[in-house]
Amino acid sequence: MRTTRFLVLAAAGALATTGLAACGGQEKDAGTADGGPIAVKASDTACEVGRTELAAGQTVFEVTNSGAKVTEFYVYAAGDRVMGEVENIAPGLKRELRVELPAGTYETACKPGMSGKGIRGALKVSGTAATVAPDAALAEATASYQRYVASQTAALLTKTEEFVAAVKAGDVAKAKALYPVARTYWERIEPVAESFGDLDPKIDGREEVVEEGMEFTGFHRIEKDLWTTGDISADGPIADQLLTDVKAIVAKANAEKLTPLQLANGAKALLDEVASGKITGEEERYSHTDLWDFNANLEGSKAAIAALRPALEQRAPELVTQLDAEFANVETALGKHRDGDGWKLHTALSKAELKELSDSINALAEPISKVAAVVAR
Amino acid sequence: MSASRLSRRRAITLAGAGVAGVAGVAAGAGALARGGAERASADQGAAAGAVPFHGEHQAGITTPAQDRLHFVAFDVVTKDRARLVELLGEWTAAAARMTAGKDAGVIGAVGGVPEAPPDDTGEALGLPPSQLTLTVGFGPTLFRDAQGRDRFGLAGRRPAALVDLPHFAGDALRPEISGGDLCVQACANDPQVAVHAIRNLARIGMGVVSVRWSQLGFGRTSSTSTGQATPRNLFGFKDGTANLKAEDGGLLREHLWVQPGDGPDWMTGGSYLVTRKIRMIVETWDRSSLVEQEQIVGRTKGSGAPLGKGDEFDEPDFAAKGDDGQPVIAATSHVRLAHPDANDGARLLRRGYNFVDGSDGLGRLDAGLFFIAYQRDPRKQFVPIQTRLARNDAMNEYLRHVSSGIFACPPGVRDGGDHWGRALFG
């Protein structure tokens, strides 16, 4: 779980345009569909959005923080689905958010102090965005990745059901064995899941991200009980809630189509997950099953790149060659730590072994960070 | 946006005078001689300006020591020699740009398409070149690694002078912050500029090299030009009074630059670099009396004059005895043991930096000197000098050597068609 959400899910209608807008011409790229960036004046107590009725298409918000607290700016669709966000805007700074918005009603939010619901405002988008004829290879990328999401979410649901049943039956050994397996399917598509506002922290929140007034629930709560006290007798309701939340997110994920640009950013975001949360052992601090997540993130990233592959081979064949080599390099480095059908515990790795993994992830993540621009051009 | 893409920093032109390298030193000295307000403004301009990247020798050695340091050692993680050579070419290009005050990459921090990560990290936007120099060196493990492998077919090219440093008495070295296959020394008058340079080089190198250790230095402890005032180390004493300096012409050939015939040709015009991270136990030092401190150093704390003399630059009189019949400059004093007279005339060009890496959890500052010395042959210079100091220097009570490195720094990059390591790998 991370607090940033890299993938911005657009509704299906926006699919053809997002990521291809850059082809549409400089003047469009530079501003907003109906003329110039929209100024957002954020302070500690207010969030003034320059225009709140816009035409569909790409919109640029210029957020200026005049407050004393660090702030964030979000555009939410119904149900607090994140359409776009810009984080960590320090006092006095101006930051830009580019977002592709199809017709619909949205909410804007400034979050001074980076917590809570934020200062909300309504945003209305109408009309249809001018679309560029989508590249066939890119269109296929979306369909291909959608099939991947469907397969992973099906398995996520099945394995979560088994895990929840084991927890409720008080079978600690079985629950421990199922825990990293169920999470594998989650971790493969994590950036997709993370874009659904409140569900992600409920399912995958770590103890330190739980805010006041919110309960520590989900996978990591049960992980803590399983591996610290071994007492899961009171975890029945938490397990039930986990299953409810997973069902909800599975339904939402399958209803969404990711744009090629979102796929590219998702492939990178998954490696960022590895670099910041798994290498350090932060994610699975009680079970130490971080290498399961590492492998799942890597597989998910590879799947997103695989979906984009036909387009990348047309546009940047040398990048594909480099990615193939670096994926193979990480797989070799990680493969040393296999343990039967699973993976060694994070705590079993020496610092030198972790550094080797970190180096290999960095070597892969740098070229992967170039994919988005290739897809967008 | 496009303006800042072309030139990140509004380079402060120095009226055509190359205020850098050896040539710049003379200009700098001239400016100093003029004195007064004119001198102050000239110094300010020079401090912000650019040091030429190309030349016979690498910049960052005799360049008047800048105020700030970020030093990094890398392990090479690729097995592919061609990729390593390619990286040295990319680094050279990025270094040429950054030392001129430009972004690390050709697109820049803000000039690219919105979907791509910028090819410069951006924290130096708007900052002047700040006399940034980037100096590269090759460690012994590049030629043959710790397991004895000749990974890049270079074993036969290792210079004999690039020795594995011996264990010196009292060494408390931590392997994880010692050694390295490659090093880059970034010096600048603005710490942000130095850090920016190292950060961008590390990023460019991902997949080929990996940062092994790095060190920040916040204040210079040596002068490498007669135009510079002698700074103080964290013991509060002037350091580097008798340093080799850029103006020392013949002495530089004798003691600093590798000469034809010294070893493999690829090092001719280069220099050998030794780094030592020396923790200073400043809390106990501060409790010692002034007279004890001065006897340990062999100089007065105020002016920096050798004991028994009046001016900083007076030659120490090692034969002089006090009323008690004892040497005025003690046999165990630092200045005596480190002096060329005690070392068969051997001299070093030092350009070390003070560091404070926070605190050590025991209520003490983790502070000291990041020692940097350049020389023609460590076997005749650093090794015998340090052997003597490690055995006898009264200062050792307050010092711990915790990190050590030795690197062969090749000659300068001649022009745009040349790159770091071209002769070594050629």
mmCIF file of N, CA and C in Angstrom, chain B residues 274-314:
data_model
loop_
_atom_site.group_PDB
_atom_site.id
_atom_site.type_symbol
_atom_site.label_atom_id
_atom_site.label_comp_id
_atom_site.label_asym_id
_atom_site.label_seq_id
_atom_site.Cartn_x
_atom_site.Cartn_y
_atom_site.Cartn_z
ATOM 1 N N VAL B 274 44.149 9.529 -2.770
ATOM 2 C CA VAL B 274 43.872 8.749 -1.559
ATOM 3 C C VAL B 274 42.830 9.500 -0.749
ATOM 4 N N THR B 275 41.782 8.771 -0.334
ATOM 5 C CA THR B 275 40.782 9.364 0.553
ATOM 6 C C THR B 275 40.822 8.640 1.895
ATOM 7 N N ARG B 276 40.650 9.393 2.952
ATOM 8 C CA ARG B 276 40.551 8.798 4.291
ATOM 9 C C ARG B 276 39.482 9.566 5.042
ATOM 10 N N LYS B 277 38.486 8.867 5.502
ATOM 11 C CA LYS B 277 37.518 9.532 6.370
ATOM 12 C C LYS B 277 38.047 9.415 7.795
ATOM 13 N N ILE B 278 38.368 10.556 8.367
ATOM 14 C CA ILE B 278 39.006 10.570 9.678
ATOM 15 C C ILE B 278 38.050 11.185 10.691
ATOM 16 N N ARG B 279 37.485 10.338 11.500
ATOM 17 C CA ARG B 279 36.610 10.817 12.571
ATOM 18 C C ARG B 279 37.470 11.538 13.599
ATOM 19 N N MET B 280 37.009 12.708 14.011
ATOM 20 C CA MET B 280 37.701 13.444 15.069
ATOM 21 C C MET B 280 36.861 13.347 16.337
ATOM 22 N N ILE B 281 37.488 12.960 17.423
ATOM 23 C CA ILE B 281 36.757 12.907 18.695
ATOM 24 C C ILE B 281 36.825 14.325 19.275
ATOM 25 N N VAL B 282 35.955 15.161 18.771
ATOM 26 C CA VAL B 282 36.096 16.591 19.078
ATOM 27 C C VAL B 282 35.790 16.895 20.543
ATOM 28 N N GLU B 283 34.954 16.070 21.175
ATOM 29 C CA GLU B 283 34.594 16.375 22.563
ATOM 30 C C GLU B 283 35.807 16.296 23.492
ATOM 31 N N THR B 284 36.637 15.284 23.324
ATOM 32 C CA THR B 284 37.814 15.181 24.186
ATOM 33 C C THR B 284 38.888 16.188 23.765
ATOM 34 N N TRP B 285 38.976 16.432 22.478
ATOM 35 C CA TRP B 285 39.922 17.454 21.998
ATOM 36 C C TRP B 285 39.603 18.809 22.633
ATOM 37 N N ASP B 286 38.320 19.137 22.676
ATOM 38 C CA ASP B 286 37.933 20.452 23.182
ATOM 39 C C ASP B 286 38.250 20.615 24.667
ATOM 40 N N ARG B 287 38.408 19.510 25.371
ATOM 41 C CA ARG B 287 38.737 19.579 26.795
ATOM 42 C C ARG B 287 40.236 19.637 27.035
ATOM 43 N N SER B 288 41.029 19.505 25.969
ATOM 44 C CA SER B 288 42.477 19.568 26.183
ATOM 45 C C SER B 288 42.925 21.026 26.155
ATOM 46 N N SER B 289 43.990 21.291 26.884
ATOM 47 C CA SER B 289 44.429 22.687 27.050
ATOM 48 C C SER B 289 44.977 23.243 25.741
ATOM 49 N N LEU B 290 44.982 24.530 25.655
ATOM 50 C CA LEU B 290 45.496 25.188 24.453
ATOM 51 C C LEU B 290 46.938 24.772 24.180
ATOM 52 N N VAL B 291 47.750 24.721 25.236
ATOM 53 C CA VAL B 291 49.158 24.402 25.014
ATOM 54 C C VAL B 291 49.309 22.965 24.528
ATOM 55 N N GLU B 292 48.471 22.081 25.045
ATOM 56 C CA GLU B 292 48.543 20.688 24.576
ATOM 57 C C GLU B 292 48.133 20.597 23.109
ATOM 58 N N GLN B 293 47.039 21.303 22.786
ATOM 59 C CA GLN B 293 46.589 21.291 21.389
ATOM 60 C C GLN B 293 47.686 21.788 20.466
ATOM 61 N N GLU B 294 48.326 22.883 20.874
ATOM 62 C CA GLU B 294 49.358 23.469 20.006
ATOM 63 C C GLU B 294 50.571 22.559 19.898
ATOM 64 N N GLN B 295 50.897 21.881 20.984
ATOM 65 C CA GLN B 295 52.041 20.966 20.915
ATOM 66 C C GLN B 295 51.734 19.763 20.037
ATOM 67 N N ILE B 296 50.508 19.318 20.080
ATOM 68 C CA ILE B 296 50.131 18.175 19.236
ATOM 69 C C ILE B 296 50.220 18.554 17.761
ATOM 70 N N VAL B 297 49.726 19.756 17.455
ATOM 71 C CA VAL B 297 49.727 20.180 16.056
ATOM 72 C C VAL B 297 51.117 20.654 15.632
ATOM 73 N N GLY B 298 51.794 21.387 16.531
ATOM 74 C CA GLY B 298 53.094 21.968 16.191
ATOM 75 C C GLY B 298 52.981 23.379 15.657
ATOM 76 N N ARG B 299 51.775 23.928 15.703
ATOM 77 C CA ARG B 299 51.535 25.304 15.275
ATOM 78 C C ARG B 299 50.703 26.010 16.337
ATOM 79 N N THR B 300 50.754 27.345 16.282
ATOM 80 C CA THR B 300 49.887 28.107 17.181
ATOM 81 C C THR B 300 48.476 28.095 16.616
ATOM 82 N N LYS B 301 47.507 28.134 17.541
ATOM 83 C CA LYS B 301 46.122 28.020 17.089
ATOM 84 C C LYS B 301 45.646 29.310 16.418
ATOM 85 N N GLY B 302 46.162 30.443 16.874
ATOM 86 C CA GLY B 302 45.687 31.721 16.341
ATOM 87 C C GLY B 302 46.161 31.978 14.923
ATOM 88 N N SER B 303 47.453 32.222 14.762
ATOM 89 C CA SER B 303 47.960 32.605 13.440
ATOM 90 C C SER B 303 48.285 31.404 12.575
ATOM 91 N N GLY B 304 48.503 30.257 13.192
ATOM 92 C CA GLY B 304 48.927 29.090 12.423
ATOM 93 C C GLY B 304 50.434 29.047 12.233
ATOM 94 N N ALA B 305 51.162 29.959 12.871
ATOM 95 C CA ALA B 305 52.624 29.966 12.738
ATOM 96 C C ALA B 305 53.209 28.724 13.401
ATOM 97 N N PRO B 306 54.304 28.185 12.822
ATOM 98 C CA PRO B 306 54.973 27.071 13.502
ATOM 99 C C PRO B 306 55.403 27.520 14.900
ATOM 100 N N LEU B 307 55.390 26.622 15.858
ATOM 101 C CA LEU B 307 55.767 27.008 17.224
ATOM 102 C C LEU B 307 57.185 27.602 17.190
ATOM 103 N N GLY B 308 57.328 28.702 17.865
ATOM 104 C CA GLY B 308 58.616 29.391 17.889
ATOM 105 C C GLY B 308 58.757 30.422 16.781
ATOM 106 N N LYS B 309 57.782 30.502 15.897
ATOM 107 C CA LYS B 309 57.829 31.482 14.798
ATOM 108 C C LYS B 309 56.632 32.423 14.895
ATOM 109 N N GLY B 310 56.647 33.455 14.053
ATOM 110 C CA GLY B 310 55.611 34.467 14.193
ATOM 111 C C GLY B 310 54.564 34.482 13.097
ATOM 112 N N ASP B 311 54.901 33.915 11.944
ATOM 113 C CA ASP B 311 53.987 34.027 10.813
ATOM 114 C C ASP B 311 53.612 32.636 10.305
ATOM 115 N N GLU B 312 52.390 32.543 9.799
ATOM 116 C CA GLU B 312 51.886 31.246 9.336
ATOM 117 C C GLU B 312 52.822 30.587 8.330
ATOM 118 N N PHE B 313 53.351 31.391 7.431
ATOM 119 C CA PHE B 313 54.128 30.806 6.340
ATOM 120 C C PHE B 313 55.625 30.730 6.643
ATOM 121 N N ASP B 314 56.038 31.059 7.864
ATOM 122 C CA ASP B 314 57.437 30.842 8.247
ATOM 123 C C ASP B 314 57.734 29.346 8.214
#
